[in-house]
Coordinates of C-alpha atoms in Angstrom, one line a residue:
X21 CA 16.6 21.7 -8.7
X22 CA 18.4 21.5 -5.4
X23 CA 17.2 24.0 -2.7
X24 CA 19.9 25.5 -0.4
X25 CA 20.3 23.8 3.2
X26 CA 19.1 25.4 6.2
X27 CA 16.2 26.8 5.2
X28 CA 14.1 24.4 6.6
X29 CA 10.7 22.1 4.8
X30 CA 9.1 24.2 1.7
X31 CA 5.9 25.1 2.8
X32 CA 4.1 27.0 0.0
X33 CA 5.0 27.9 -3.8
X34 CA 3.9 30.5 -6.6
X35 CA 5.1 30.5 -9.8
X36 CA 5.4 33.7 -11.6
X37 CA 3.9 33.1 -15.3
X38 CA 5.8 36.1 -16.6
X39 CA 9.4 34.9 -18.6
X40 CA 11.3 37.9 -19.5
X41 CA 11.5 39.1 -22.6
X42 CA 14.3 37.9 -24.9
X43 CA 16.5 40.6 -27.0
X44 CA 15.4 40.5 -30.2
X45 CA 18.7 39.2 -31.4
X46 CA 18.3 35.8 -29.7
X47 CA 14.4 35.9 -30.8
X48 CA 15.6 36.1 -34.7
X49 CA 18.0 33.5 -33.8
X50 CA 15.1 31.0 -32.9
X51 CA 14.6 32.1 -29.2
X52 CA 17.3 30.5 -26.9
X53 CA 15.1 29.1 -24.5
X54 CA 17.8 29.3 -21.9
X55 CA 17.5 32.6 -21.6
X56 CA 13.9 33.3 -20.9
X57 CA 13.3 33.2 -16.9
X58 CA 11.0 31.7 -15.1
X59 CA 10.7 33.0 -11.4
X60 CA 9.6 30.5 -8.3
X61 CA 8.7 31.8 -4.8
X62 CA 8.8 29.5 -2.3
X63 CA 8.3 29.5 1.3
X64 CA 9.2 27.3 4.1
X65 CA 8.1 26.2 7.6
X66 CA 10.8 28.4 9.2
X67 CA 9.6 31.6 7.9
X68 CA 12.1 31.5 4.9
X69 CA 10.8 33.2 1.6
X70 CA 13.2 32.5 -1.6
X71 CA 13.0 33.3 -5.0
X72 CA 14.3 30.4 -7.0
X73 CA 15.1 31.5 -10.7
X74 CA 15.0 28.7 -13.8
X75 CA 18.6 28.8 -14.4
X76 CA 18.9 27.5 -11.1
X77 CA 20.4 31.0 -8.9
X78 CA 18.5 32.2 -5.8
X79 CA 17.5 35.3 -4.3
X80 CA 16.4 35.3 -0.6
X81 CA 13.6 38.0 0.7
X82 CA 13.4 37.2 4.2
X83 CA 16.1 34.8 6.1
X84 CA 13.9 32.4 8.8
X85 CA 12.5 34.0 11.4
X86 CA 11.1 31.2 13.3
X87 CA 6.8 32.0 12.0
X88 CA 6.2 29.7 9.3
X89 CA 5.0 30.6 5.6
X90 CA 1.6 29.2 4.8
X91 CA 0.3 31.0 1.7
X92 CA 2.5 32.5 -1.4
X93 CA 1.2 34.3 -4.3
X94 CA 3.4 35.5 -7.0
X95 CA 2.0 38.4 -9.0
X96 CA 3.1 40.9 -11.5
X97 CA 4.7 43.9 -10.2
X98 CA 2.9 46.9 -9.3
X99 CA 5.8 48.9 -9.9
X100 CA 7.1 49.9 -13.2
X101 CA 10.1 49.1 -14.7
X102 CA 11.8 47.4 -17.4
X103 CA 11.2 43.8 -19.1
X104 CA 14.6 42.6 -18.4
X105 CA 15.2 43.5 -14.7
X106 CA 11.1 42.6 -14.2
X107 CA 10.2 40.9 -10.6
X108 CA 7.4 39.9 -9.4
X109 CA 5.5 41.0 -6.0
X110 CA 5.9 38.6 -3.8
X111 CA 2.2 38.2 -1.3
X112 CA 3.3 36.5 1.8
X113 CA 1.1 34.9 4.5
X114 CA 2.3 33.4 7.8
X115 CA 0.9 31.4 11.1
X116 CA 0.4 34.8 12.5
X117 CA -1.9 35.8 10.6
X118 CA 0.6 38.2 8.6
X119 CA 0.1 39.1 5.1
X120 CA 3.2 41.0 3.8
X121 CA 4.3 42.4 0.2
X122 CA 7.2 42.5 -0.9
X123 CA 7.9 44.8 -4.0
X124 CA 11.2 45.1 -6.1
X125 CA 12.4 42.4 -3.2
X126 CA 12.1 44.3 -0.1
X127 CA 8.9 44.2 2.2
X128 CA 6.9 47.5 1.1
X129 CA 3.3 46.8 3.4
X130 CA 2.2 44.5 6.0
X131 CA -1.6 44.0 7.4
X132 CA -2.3 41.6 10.6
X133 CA -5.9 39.4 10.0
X134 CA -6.8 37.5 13.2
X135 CA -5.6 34.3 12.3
X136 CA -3.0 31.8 10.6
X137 CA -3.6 33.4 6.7
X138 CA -5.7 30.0 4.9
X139 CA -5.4 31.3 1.6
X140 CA -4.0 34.3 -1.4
X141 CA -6.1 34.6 -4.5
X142 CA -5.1 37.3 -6.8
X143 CA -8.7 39.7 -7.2
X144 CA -10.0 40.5 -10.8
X145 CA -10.4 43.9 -10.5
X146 CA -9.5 45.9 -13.8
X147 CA -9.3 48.9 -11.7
X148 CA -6.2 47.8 -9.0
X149 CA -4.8 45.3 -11.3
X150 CA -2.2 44.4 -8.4
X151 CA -4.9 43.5 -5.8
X152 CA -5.4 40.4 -3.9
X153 CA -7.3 38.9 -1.6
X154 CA -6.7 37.2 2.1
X155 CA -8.7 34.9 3.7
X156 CA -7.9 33.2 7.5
X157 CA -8.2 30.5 10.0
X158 CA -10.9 32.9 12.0
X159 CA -13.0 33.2 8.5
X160 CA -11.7 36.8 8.0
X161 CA -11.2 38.2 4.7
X162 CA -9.7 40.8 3.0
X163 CA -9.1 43.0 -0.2
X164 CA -6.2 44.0 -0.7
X165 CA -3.6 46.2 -2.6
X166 CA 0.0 46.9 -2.0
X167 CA -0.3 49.9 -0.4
X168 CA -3.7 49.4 1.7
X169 CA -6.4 47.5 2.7
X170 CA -10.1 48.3 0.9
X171 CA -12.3 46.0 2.9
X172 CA -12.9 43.6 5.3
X173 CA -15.6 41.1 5.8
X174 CA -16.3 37.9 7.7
X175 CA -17.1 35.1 6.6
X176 CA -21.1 34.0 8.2
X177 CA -21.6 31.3 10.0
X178 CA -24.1 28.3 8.7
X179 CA -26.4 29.7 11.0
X180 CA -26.9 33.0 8.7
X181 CA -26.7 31.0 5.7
X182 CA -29.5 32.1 3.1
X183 CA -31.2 28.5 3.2
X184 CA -32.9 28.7 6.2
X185 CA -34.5 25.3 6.4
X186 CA -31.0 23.4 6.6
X187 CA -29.4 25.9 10.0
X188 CA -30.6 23.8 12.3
X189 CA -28.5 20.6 10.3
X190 CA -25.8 23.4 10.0
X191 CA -24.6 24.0 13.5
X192 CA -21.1 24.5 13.1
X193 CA -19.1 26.4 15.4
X194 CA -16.3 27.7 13.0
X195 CA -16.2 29.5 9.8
X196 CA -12.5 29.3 8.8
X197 CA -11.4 29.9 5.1
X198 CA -10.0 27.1 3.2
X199 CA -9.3 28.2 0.2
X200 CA -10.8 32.0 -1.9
X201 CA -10.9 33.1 -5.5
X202 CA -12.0 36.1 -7.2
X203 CA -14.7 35.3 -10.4
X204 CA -17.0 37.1 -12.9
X205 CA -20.3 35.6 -13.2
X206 CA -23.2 36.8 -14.8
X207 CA -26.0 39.3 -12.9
X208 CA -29.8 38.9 -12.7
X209 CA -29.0 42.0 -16.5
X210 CA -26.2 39.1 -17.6
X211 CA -23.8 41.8 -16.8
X212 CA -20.6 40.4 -16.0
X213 CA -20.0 41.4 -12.0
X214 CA -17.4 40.5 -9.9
X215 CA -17.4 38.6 -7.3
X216 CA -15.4 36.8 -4.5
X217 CA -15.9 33.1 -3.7
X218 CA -14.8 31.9 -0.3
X219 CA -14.8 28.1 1.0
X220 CA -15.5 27.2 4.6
X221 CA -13.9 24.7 6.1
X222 CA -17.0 23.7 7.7
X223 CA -18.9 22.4 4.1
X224 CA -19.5 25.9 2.9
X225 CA -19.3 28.4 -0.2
X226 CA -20.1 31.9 0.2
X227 CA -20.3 34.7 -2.5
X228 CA -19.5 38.0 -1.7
X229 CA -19.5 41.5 -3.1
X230 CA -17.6 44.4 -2.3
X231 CA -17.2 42.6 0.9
X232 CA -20.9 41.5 1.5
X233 CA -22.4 38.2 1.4
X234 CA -25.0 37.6 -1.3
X235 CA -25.1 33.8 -1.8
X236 CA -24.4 30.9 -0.4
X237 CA -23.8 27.3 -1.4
X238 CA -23.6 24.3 0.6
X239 CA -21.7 21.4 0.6
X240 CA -22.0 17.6 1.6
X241 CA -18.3 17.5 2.2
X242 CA -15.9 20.4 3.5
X243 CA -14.1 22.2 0.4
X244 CA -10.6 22.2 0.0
X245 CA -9.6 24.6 -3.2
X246 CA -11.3 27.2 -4.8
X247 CA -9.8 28.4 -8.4
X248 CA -11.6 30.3 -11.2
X249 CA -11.5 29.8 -15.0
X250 CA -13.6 28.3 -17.8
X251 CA -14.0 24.4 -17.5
X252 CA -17.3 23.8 -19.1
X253 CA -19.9 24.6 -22.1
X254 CA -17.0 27.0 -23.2
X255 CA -18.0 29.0 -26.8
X256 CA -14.9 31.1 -28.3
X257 CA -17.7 33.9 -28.0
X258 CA -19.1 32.8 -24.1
X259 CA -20.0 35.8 -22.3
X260 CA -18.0 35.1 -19.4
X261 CA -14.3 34.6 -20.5
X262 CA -11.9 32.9 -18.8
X263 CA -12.6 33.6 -15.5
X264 CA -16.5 32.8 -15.0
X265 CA -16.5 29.9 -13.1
X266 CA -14.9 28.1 -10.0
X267 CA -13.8 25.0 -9.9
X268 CA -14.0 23.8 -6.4
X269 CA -12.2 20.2 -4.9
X270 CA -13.0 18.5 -1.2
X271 CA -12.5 16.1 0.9
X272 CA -14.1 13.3 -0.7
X273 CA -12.5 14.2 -3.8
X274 CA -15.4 15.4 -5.5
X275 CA -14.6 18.2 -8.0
X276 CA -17.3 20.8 -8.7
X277 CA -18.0 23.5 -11.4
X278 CA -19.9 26.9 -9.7
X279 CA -21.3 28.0 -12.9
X280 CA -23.8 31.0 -12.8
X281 CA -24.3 30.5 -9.0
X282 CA -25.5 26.2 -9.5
X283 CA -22.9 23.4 -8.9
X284 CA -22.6 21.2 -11.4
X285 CA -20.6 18.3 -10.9
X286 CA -17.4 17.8 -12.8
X287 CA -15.5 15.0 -12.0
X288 CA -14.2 12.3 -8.9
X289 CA -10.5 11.4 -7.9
X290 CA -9.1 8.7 -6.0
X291 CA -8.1 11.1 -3.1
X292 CA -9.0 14.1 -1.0
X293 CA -8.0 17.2 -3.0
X294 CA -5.3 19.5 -1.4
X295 CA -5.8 22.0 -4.5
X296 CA -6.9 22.7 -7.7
X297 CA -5.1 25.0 -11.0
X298 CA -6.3 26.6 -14.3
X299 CA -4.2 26.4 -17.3
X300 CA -5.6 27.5 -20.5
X301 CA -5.7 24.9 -22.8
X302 CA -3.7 27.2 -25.7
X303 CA -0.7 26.2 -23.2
X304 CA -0.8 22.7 -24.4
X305 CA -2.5 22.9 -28.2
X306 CA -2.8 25.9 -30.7
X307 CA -6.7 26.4 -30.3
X308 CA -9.0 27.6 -27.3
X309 CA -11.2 26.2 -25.2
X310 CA -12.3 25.0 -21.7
X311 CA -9.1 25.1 -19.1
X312 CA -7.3 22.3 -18.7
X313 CA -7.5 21.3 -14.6
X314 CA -4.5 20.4 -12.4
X315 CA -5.4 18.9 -9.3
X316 CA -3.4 18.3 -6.5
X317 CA -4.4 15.4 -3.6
X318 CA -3.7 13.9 -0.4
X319 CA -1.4 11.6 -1.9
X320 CA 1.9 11.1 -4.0
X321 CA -0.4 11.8 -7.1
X322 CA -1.3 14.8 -9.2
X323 CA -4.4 14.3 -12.0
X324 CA -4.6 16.3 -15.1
X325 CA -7.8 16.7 -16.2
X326 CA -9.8 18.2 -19.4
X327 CA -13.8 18.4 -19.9
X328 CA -14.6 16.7 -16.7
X329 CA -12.0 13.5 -17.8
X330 CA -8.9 12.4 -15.9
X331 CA -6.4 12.6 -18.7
X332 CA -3.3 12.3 -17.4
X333 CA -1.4 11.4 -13.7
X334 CA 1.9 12.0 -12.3
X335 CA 2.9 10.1 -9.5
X336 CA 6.3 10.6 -8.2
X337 CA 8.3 8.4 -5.9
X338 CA 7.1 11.1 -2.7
X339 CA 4.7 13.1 -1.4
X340 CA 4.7 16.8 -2.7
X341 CA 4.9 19.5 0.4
X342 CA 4.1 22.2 -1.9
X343 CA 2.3 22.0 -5.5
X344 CA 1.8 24.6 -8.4
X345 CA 1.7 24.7 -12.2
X346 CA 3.1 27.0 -14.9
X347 CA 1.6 27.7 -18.0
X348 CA 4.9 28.1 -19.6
X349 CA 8.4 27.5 -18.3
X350 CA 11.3 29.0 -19.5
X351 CA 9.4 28.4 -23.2
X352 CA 9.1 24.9 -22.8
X353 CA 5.4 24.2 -22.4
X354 CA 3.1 23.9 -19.4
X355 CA 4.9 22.1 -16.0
X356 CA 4.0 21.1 -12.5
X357 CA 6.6 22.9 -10.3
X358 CA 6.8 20.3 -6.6
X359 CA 8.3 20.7 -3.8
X360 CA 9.9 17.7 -1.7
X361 CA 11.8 17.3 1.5
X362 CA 13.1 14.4 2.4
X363 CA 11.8 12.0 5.4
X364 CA 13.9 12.8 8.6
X365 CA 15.4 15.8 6.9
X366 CA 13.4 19.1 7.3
X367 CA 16.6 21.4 5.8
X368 CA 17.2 20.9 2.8
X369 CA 14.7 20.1 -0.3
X370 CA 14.3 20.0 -4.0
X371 CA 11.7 21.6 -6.7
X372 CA 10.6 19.6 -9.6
X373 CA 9.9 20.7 -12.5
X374 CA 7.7 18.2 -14.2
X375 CA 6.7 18.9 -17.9
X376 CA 2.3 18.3 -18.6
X377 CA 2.9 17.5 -22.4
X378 CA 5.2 15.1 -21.5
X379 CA 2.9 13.5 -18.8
X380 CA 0.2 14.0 -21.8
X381 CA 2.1 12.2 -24.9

Protein backbone atom coordinates (compact mmCIF):
# COMPACT_ATOMS: atom_id res chain seq x y z
CA UNK A 1 0.00 0.00 0.00
CA UNK A 2 1.74 3.03 -1.37
CA UNK A 3 1.85 6.07 1.05
CA UNK A 4 1.46 9.59 -0.59
CA UNK A 5 4.84 11.56 -1.19
CA UNK A 6 5.83 14.36 0.80
CA UNK A 7 4.94 13.43 3.91
CA UNK A 8 8.10 12.51 5.01
CA UNK A 9 9.63 8.78 6.94
CA UNK A 10 6.58 6.93 8.88
CA UNK A 11 7.40 7.18 12.34
CA UNK A 12 4.76 5.47 14.38
CA UNK A 13 1.46 3.28 13.60
CA UNK A 14 -1.89 2.19 15.41
CA UNK A 15 -4.21 -0.01 13.96
CA UNK A 16 -7.77 0.49 14.81
CA UNK A 17 -9.25 -3.21 15.50
CA UNK A 18 -12.71 -2.05 14.87
CA UNK A 19 -14.01 -3.04 10.90
CA UNK A 20 -17.30 -1.54 10.27
CA UNK A 21 -20.19 -3.18 10.27
CA UNK A 22 -21.38 -4.71 7.03
CA UNK A 23 -25.29 -4.19 5.94
CA UNK A 24 -26.95 -7.03 6.57
CA UNK A 25 -27.54 -7.60 2.90
CA UNK A 26 -23.89 -8.25 2.07
CA UNK A 27 -23.59 -10.34 5.52
CA UNK A 28 -26.51 -12.91 4.08
CA UNK A 29 -24.72 -12.77 0.92
CA UNK A 30 -21.44 -14.34 2.64
CA UNK A 31 -19.90 -11.08 3.99
CA UNK A 32 -17.97 -9.20 1.13
CA UNK A 33 -14.87 -8.81 2.78
CA UNK A 34 -14.14 -5.88 0.65
CA UNK A 35 -16.33 -3.95 2.29
CA UNK A 36 -15.43 -4.18 5.91
CA UNK A 37 -12.77 -1.36 6.87
CA UNK A 38 -9.88 -1.50 8.54
CA UNK A 39 -8.51 1.93 9.72
CA UNK A 40 -4.48 2.69 10.03
CA UNK A 41 -3.01 5.84 11.73
CA UNK A 42 0.22 6.51 10.91
CA UNK A 43 2.58 9.15 11.76
CA UNK A 44 5.71 10.44 10.30
CA UNK A 45 9.02 12.26 11.31
CA UNK A 46 7.61 15.54 9.89
CA UNK A 47 4.83 15.89 12.09
CA UNK A 48 2.38 14.32 9.50
CA UNK A 49 -0.57 12.24 11.00
CA UNK A 50 -2.73 10.19 8.29
CA UNK A 51 -5.37 7.83 8.43
CA UNK A 52 -4.80 5.17 5.87
CA UNK A 53 -8.16 3.19 5.16
CA UNK A 54 -7.94 -0.73 3.83
CA UNK A 55 -9.30 -0.01 0.49
CA UNK A 56 -6.41 1.99 0.08
CA UNK A 57 -8.00 6.00 0.35
CA UNK A 58 -6.46 8.49 2.86
CA UNK A 59 -7.57 11.01 5.22
CA UNK A 60 -5.01 13.50 6.57
CA UNK A 61 -5.45 14.96 10.38
CA UNK A 62 -2.65 17.27 10.64
CA UNK A 63 -0.42 18.35 7.35
CA UNK A 64 3.60 18.42 8.65
CA UNK A 65 4.42 20.83 10.87
CA UNK A 66 8.06 20.31 11.17
CA UNK A 67 7.74 18.38 15.29
CA UNK A 68 7.96 14.76 14.60
CA UNK A 69 5.32 12.07 15.67
CA UNK A 70 6.73 9.49 18.07
CA UNK A 71 3.83 7.70 19.66
CA UNK A 72 0.16 6.80 17.96
CA UNK A 73 -2.59 5.05 19.59
CA UNK A 74 -5.76 4.38 17.78
CA UNK A 75 -8.71 3.86 20.01
CA UNK A 76 -12.43 3.64 19.86
CA UNK A 77 -14.26 6.84 19.71
CA UNK A 78 -15.45 8.46 22.66
CA UNK A 79 -18.06 10.01 20.74
CA UNK A 80 -21.19 8.46 19.66
CA UNK A 81 -22.29 7.88 16.47
CA UNK A 82 -23.14 5.38 13.89
CA UNK A 83 -21.39 1.93 12.87
CA UNK A 84 -20.94 3.00 9.35
CA UNK A 85 -19.47 6.56 9.53
CA UNK A 86 -17.42 5.06 12.95
CA UNK A 87 -13.73 6.70 13.49
CA UNK A 88 -11.49 6.17 15.73
CA UNK A 89 -9.71 8.74 18.23
CA UNK A 90 -6.70 9.34 17.13
CA UNK A 91 -3.86 9.86 20.59
CA UNK A 92 -1.02 11.69 19.24
CA UNK A 93 2.49 12.15 20.84
CA UNK A 94 5.31 14.31 19.47
CA UNK A 95 9.20 15.40 20.26
CA UNK A 96 7.68 18.13 22.29
CA UNK A 97 6.42 16.45 24.55
CA UNK A 98 2.68 17.05 23.07
CA UNK A 99 -0.06 14.56 23.55
CA UNK A 100 -3.03 15.66 21.37
CA UNK A 101 -6.58 13.97 20.51
CA UNK A 102 -8.16 14.11 17.83
CA UNK A 103 -11.94 13.11 17.81
CA UNK A 104 -14.35 12.72 14.73
CA UNK A 105 -10.84 13.93 12.82
CA UNK A 106 -10.22 17.27 14.22
CA UNK A 107 -7.83 17.94 17.34
CA UNK A 108 -10.51 18.22 20.41
CA UNK A 109 -7.57 18.41 23.59
CA UNK A 110 -4.03 18.90 23.92
CA UNK A 111 -1.80 18.46 27.29
CA UNK A 112 2.18 19.41 27.31
CA UNK A 113 4.39 16.60 29.57
CA UNK A 114 7.98 17.73 29.95
CA UNK A 115 9.52 15.77 27.44
CA UNK A 116 9.64 13.95 23.93
CA UNK A 117 6.19 11.54 24.72
CA UNK A 118 8.14 7.69 25.01
CA UNK A 119 5.06 5.87 25.00
CA UNK A 120 0.56 5.63 24.58
CA UNK A 121 -1.03 2.71 26.28
CA UNK A 122 -4.68 2.60 26.28
CA UNK A 123 -5.81 2.40 30.51
CA UNK A 124 -8.23 -0.38 31.59
CA UNK A 125 -10.49 1.54 33.42
CA UNK A 126 -14.24 0.37 32.98
CA UNK A 127 -15.20 3.66 34.24
CA UNK A 128 -13.53 6.24 31.34
CA UNK A 129 -13.46 3.51 28.75
CA UNK A 130 -11.72 6.13 26.31
CA UNK A 131 -8.69 6.82 28.68
CA UNK A 132 -5.13 6.50 28.13
CA UNK A 133 -2.07 6.86 29.41
CA UNK A 134 1.30 8.96 28.62
CA UNK A 135 4.49 8.36 29.65
CA UNK A 136 7.92 10.71 28.65
CA UNK A 137 11.52 11.07 28.05
CA UNK A 138 11.70 13.00 31.70
CA UNK A 139 9.86 9.72 33.30
CA UNK A 140 6.53 11.72 33.64
CA UNK A 141 3.34 10.05 33.41
CA UNK A 142 -0.06 10.62 32.89
CA UNK A 143 -3.77 9.50 32.90
CA UNK A 144 -5.54 10.62 30.64
CA UNK A 145 -9.07 11.21 29.01
CA UNK A 146 -10.18 13.19 26.06
CA UNK A 147 -11.27 15.97 27.72
CA UNK A 148 -8.71 16.21 30.77
CA UNK A 149 -6.04 15.10 32.62
CA UNK A 150 -6.78 12.85 36.05
CA UNK A 151 -3.19 12.49 37.34
CA UNK A 152 0.15 12.86 37.13
CA UNK A 153 3.09 11.05 38.65
CA UNK A 154 6.81 10.59 38.22
CA UNK A 155 8.39 7.90 37.66
CA UNK A 156 11.21 7.28 41.02
CA UNK A 157 14.44 7.10 40.51
CA UNK A 158 16.56 3.68 41.42
CA UNK A 159 17.57 5.40 44.38
CA UNK A 160 13.77 5.19 45.86
CA UNK A 161 13.35 1.84 44.53
CA UNK A 162 11.68 -0.53 47.32
CA UNK A 163 14.86 -2.87 47.37
CA UNK A 164 17.00 -0.97 49.39
CA UNK A 165 20.08 -3.17 49.40
CA UNK A 166 20.61 -2.91 45.53
CA UNK A 167 20.46 1.62 45.45
CA UNK A 168 23.82 1.89 45.85
CA UNK A 169 24.37 -0.66 42.43
CA UNK A 170 21.43 1.43 41.12
CA UNK A 171 22.86 4.88 40.68
CA UNK A 172 21.26 6.03 37.60
CA UNK A 173 20.77 9.52 36.84
CA UNK A 174 17.61 9.26 34.64
CA UNK A 175 14.26 7.71 34.83
CA UNK A 176 12.84 8.11 31.33
CA UNK A 177 9.77 5.88 30.23
CA UNK A 178 10.34 3.38 27.63
CA UNK A 179 7.46 1.84 27.13
CA UNK A 180 3.74 1.72 29.79
CA UNK A 181 0.78 -0.48 29.94
CA UNK A 182 -2.25 -0.56 31.99
CA UNK A 183 -2.94 -4.36 33.82
CA UNK A 184 -5.20 -6.11 36.35
CA UNK A 185 -3.48 -8.21 38.69
CA UNK A 186 -4.59 -9.83 41.62
CA UNK A 187 -4.52 -7.92 45.39
CA UNK A 188 -3.07 -9.19 48.76
CA UNK A 189 -7.90 -10.22 48.81
CA UNK A 190 -7.24 -11.76 45.00
CA UNK A 191 -9.34 -8.91 44.03
CA UNK A 192 -8.63 -7.95 40.68
CA UNK A 193 -7.04 -4.13 40.87
CA UNK A 194 -5.76 -2.12 38.42
CA UNK A 195 -2.72 -1.09 37.87
CA UNK A 196 -0.23 0.78 35.60
CA UNK A 197 3.11 -0.75 34.67
CA UNK A 198 5.85 1.63 33.52
CA UNK A 199 9.48 0.63 32.14
CA UNK A 200 12.53 2.71 32.78
CA UNK A 201 14.90 3.01 30.45
CA UNK A 202 17.47 2.72 33.03
CA UNK A 203 16.67 -1.38 33.91
CA UNK A 204 13.54 -0.68 35.72
CA UNK A 205 9.72 -1.64 36.17
CA UNK A 206 7.54 0.22 38.45
CA UNK A 207 3.84 -0.42 39.47
CA UNK A 208 1.65 2.26 40.15
CA UNK A 209 -1.79 3.03 41.45
CA UNK A 210 -3.89 5.83 40.98
CA UNK A 211 -0.67 7.51 40.25
CA UNK A 212 1.49 6.15 43.14
CA UNK A 213 4.19 3.80 43.20
CA UNK A 214 3.70 0.49 45.04
CA UNK A 215 6.22 -1.91 43.53
CA UNK A 216 9.08 -2.17 41.84
CA UNK A 217 10.91 -4.68 39.73
CA UNK A 218 14.36 -4.65 38.55
CA UNK A 219 15.98 -5.62 35.61
CA UNK A 220 19.51 -6.89 34.50
CA UNK A 221 18.97 -5.32 31.14
CA UNK A 222 17.01 -1.96 30.23
CA UNK A 223 13.27 -2.78 29.06
CA UNK A 224 12.12 -1.90 25.82
CA UNK A 225 8.13 -2.80 25.58
CA UNK A 226 5.63 -3.25 28.00
CA UNK A 227 2.12 -4.93 26.69
CA UNK A 228 -0.56 -6.62 28.82
CA UNK A 229 -2.57 -9.90 28.18
CA UNK A 230 -2.65 -13.47 29.13
CA UNK A 231 0.50 -15.52 27.98
CA UNK A 232 0.82 -18.16 30.58
CA UNK A 233 -0.93 -20.94 32.93
CA UNK A 234 -4.13 -19.55 31.16
CA UNK A 235 -7.60 -21.54 32.53
CA UNK A 236 -10.91 -20.63 30.42
CA UNK A 237 -11.98 -19.79 34.14
CA UNK A 238 -8.41 -17.88 35.34
CA UNK A 239 -9.31 -15.08 37.60
CA UNK A 240 -7.50 -12.64 35.76
CA UNK A 241 -8.80 -12.52 32.09
CA UNK A 242 -7.08 -11.29 29.37
CA UNK A 243 -5.39 -8.51 30.68
CA UNK A 244 -3.47 -9.91 33.87
CA UNK A 245 -0.21 -9.95 32.93
CA UNK A 246 2.67 -8.02 31.11
CA UNK A 247 4.74 -9.20 28.79
CA UNK A 248 7.87 -7.16 28.91
CA UNK A 249 10.95 -7.34 25.92
CA UNK A 250 14.75 -5.68 26.33
CA UNK A 251 17.68 -5.13 25.13
CA UNK A 252 19.22 -8.39 25.27
CA UNK A 253 16.19 -9.79 23.83
CA UNK A 254 14.96 -11.46 26.88
CA UNK A 255 11.18 -11.59 26.95
CA UNK A 256 9.52 -11.62 30.42
CA UNK A 257 6.01 -12.51 31.86
CA UNK A 258 5.03 -10.04 35.20
CA UNK A 259 2.70 -12.40 36.57
CA UNK A 260 1.08 -11.54 40.04
CA UNK A 261 3.98 -9.02 40.74
CA UNK A 262 7.12 -12.11 40.00
CA UNK A 263 8.95 -12.32 36.50
CA UNK A 264 8.98 -15.34 35.12
CA UNK A 265 10.87 -15.81 32.21
CA UNK A 266 9.22 -16.53 28.89
CA UNK A 267 11.26 -16.77 26.07
CA UNK A 268 14.90 -15.32 24.12
CA UNK A 269 15.20 -13.90 20.49
CA UNK A 270 17.99 -13.38 18.31
CA UNK A 271 17.75 -9.51 18.70
CA UNK A 272 17.07 -6.57 20.92
CA UNK A 273 13.28 -6.12 21.13
CA UNK A 274 11.85 -2.76 19.79
CA UNK A 275 8.27 -3.98 20.94
CA UNK A 276 5.99 -6.40 21.87
CA UNK A 277 1.82 -7.19 20.84
CA UNK A 278 -1.12 -9.24 22.23
CA UNK A 279 -3.44 -11.05 19.91
CA UNK A 280 -5.83 -13.39 21.35
CA UNK A 281 -5.30 -16.63 20.06
CA UNK A 282 -9.32 -17.04 18.92
CA UNK A 283 -7.81 -14.56 16.08
CA UNK A 284 -5.93 -17.40 14.56
CA UNK A 285 -7.99 -20.89 15.79
CA UNK A 286 -11.69 -21.29 17.10
CA UNK A 287 -10.76 -22.02 20.86
CA UNK A 288 -9.25 -19.80 23.78
CA UNK A 289 -6.25 -19.59 25.37
CA UNK A 290 -2.93 -17.87 26.26
CA UNK A 291 -2.28 -14.78 23.70
CA UNK A 292 -0.39 -15.32 20.94
CA UNK A 293 2.89 -12.75 21.08
CA UNK A 294 4.21 -10.55 18.21
CA UNK A 295 7.49 -9.22 18.76
CA UNK A 296 9.05 -6.70 16.98
CA UNK A 297 13.33 -6.32 17.07
CA UNK A 298 16.23 -4.40 16.10
CA UNK A 299 16.39 -6.09 12.94
CA UNK A 300 14.56 -6.91 9.52
CA UNK A 301 12.77 -9.73 11.57
CA UNK A 302 9.46 -10.06 13.40
CA UNK A 303 8.93 -13.50 15.69
CA UNK A 304 5.57 -14.91 16.42
CA UNK A 305 5.43 -16.61 19.34
CA UNK A 306 2.86 -18.91 21.43
CA UNK A 307 3.41 -20.50 25.11
CA UNK A 308 6.88 -19.20 25.49
CA UNK A 309 7.90 -20.90 21.71
CA UNK A 310 9.08 -19.00 18.58
CA UNK A 311 6.52 -20.29 16.12
CA UNK A 312 6.72 -18.34 13.35
CA UNK A 313 9.21 -15.39 11.67
CA UNK A 314 8.84 -12.86 9.07
CA UNK A 315 11.72 -11.36 7.68
CA UNK A 316 11.22 -8.95 4.93
CA UNK A 317 13.69 -7.68 2.40
CA UNK A 318 14.07 -4.19 4.95
CA UNK A 319 13.97 -2.82 8.07
CA UNK A 320 10.44 -1.90 9.48
CA UNK A 321 10.28 2.02 10.69
CA UNK A 322 7.09 1.41 12.28
CA UNK A 323 5.51 -2.05 13.46
CA UNK A 324 1.89 -3.14 14.68
CA UNK A 325 -0.47 -6.04 14.36
CA UNK A 326 -4.30 -6.42 13.78
CA UNK A 327 -6.30 -9.03 15.06
CA UNK A 328 -8.43 -8.88 12.08
CA UNK A 329 -8.11 -7.05 8.84
CA UNK A 330 -10.69 -6.27 6.64
CA UNK A 331 -12.12 -10.06 7.76
CA UNK A 332 -9.17 -11.77 6.67
CA UNK A 333 -7.40 -13.03 9.78
CA UNK A 334 -4.71 -11.59 12.02
CA UNK A 335 -1.81 -9.33 10.02
CA UNK A 336 1.32 -7.47 10.80
CA UNK A 337 0.71 -3.88 9.43
CA UNK A 338 4.88 -2.42 8.60
CA UNK A 339 5.87 0.52 7.65
CA UNK A 340 9.04 1.02 5.17
CA UNK A 341 10.82 3.94 3.68
CA UNK A 342 13.23 3.57 1.42
CA UNK A 343 17.15 4.14 1.93
CA UNK A 344 17.96 7.77 0.62
CA UNK A 345 14.34 8.52 0.27
CA UNK A 346 12.66 10.00 3.53
CA UNK A 347 9.19 11.15 1.42
CA UNK A 348 7.58 8.64 0.36
CA UNK A 349 6.89 5.01 1.92
CA UNK A 350 4.78 2.00 1.92
CA UNK A 351 2.58 -0.16 4.61
CA UNK A 352 2.50 -3.82 4.52
CA UNK A 353 0.13 -5.75 5.31
CA UNK A 354 1.46 -9.09 6.10
CA UNK A 355 -1.05 -11.90 6.96
CA UNK A 356 0.11 -14.29 10.59
CA UNK A 357 -1.86 -17.41 9.32
CA UNK A 358 -0.04 -17.28 6.34
CA UNK A 359 3.43 -16.81 8.08
CA UNK A 360 1.83 -19.74 10.40
CA UNK A 361 0.75 -22.53 7.61
Amino acid sequence: MALPSGIGTVTAVSTWPFTRKVPAAIEADGCDSSQLRTTIAIGTDSGCIMLVYSDGTTSVLEDSSGTSILQLLAQDSSAPMADEHSVPDIIAGDADGRVSVYVWGRVFSQTTLPAPIASLAPELNPHTPSSFLAGDMSGTIASCHVQETTWKAQLESAAACNDTSQRKQMEWLDSAVSSICSVWLPDAHKLLTSYVLAASARGFIQLLAHGTPVHTVTLTTPATSVCSGAFIGYTPDSLAGRHSQAIIGDEAGCLWVLSSFELVPYAQVDYPVTRVLALPLRAFVDQDGPDVVVCATRSDTVYILHQQQVVAMYSPEYWPTAVDAVADFRGLGPALVLAESKPGDSQSGTLHIVSLNAQLD
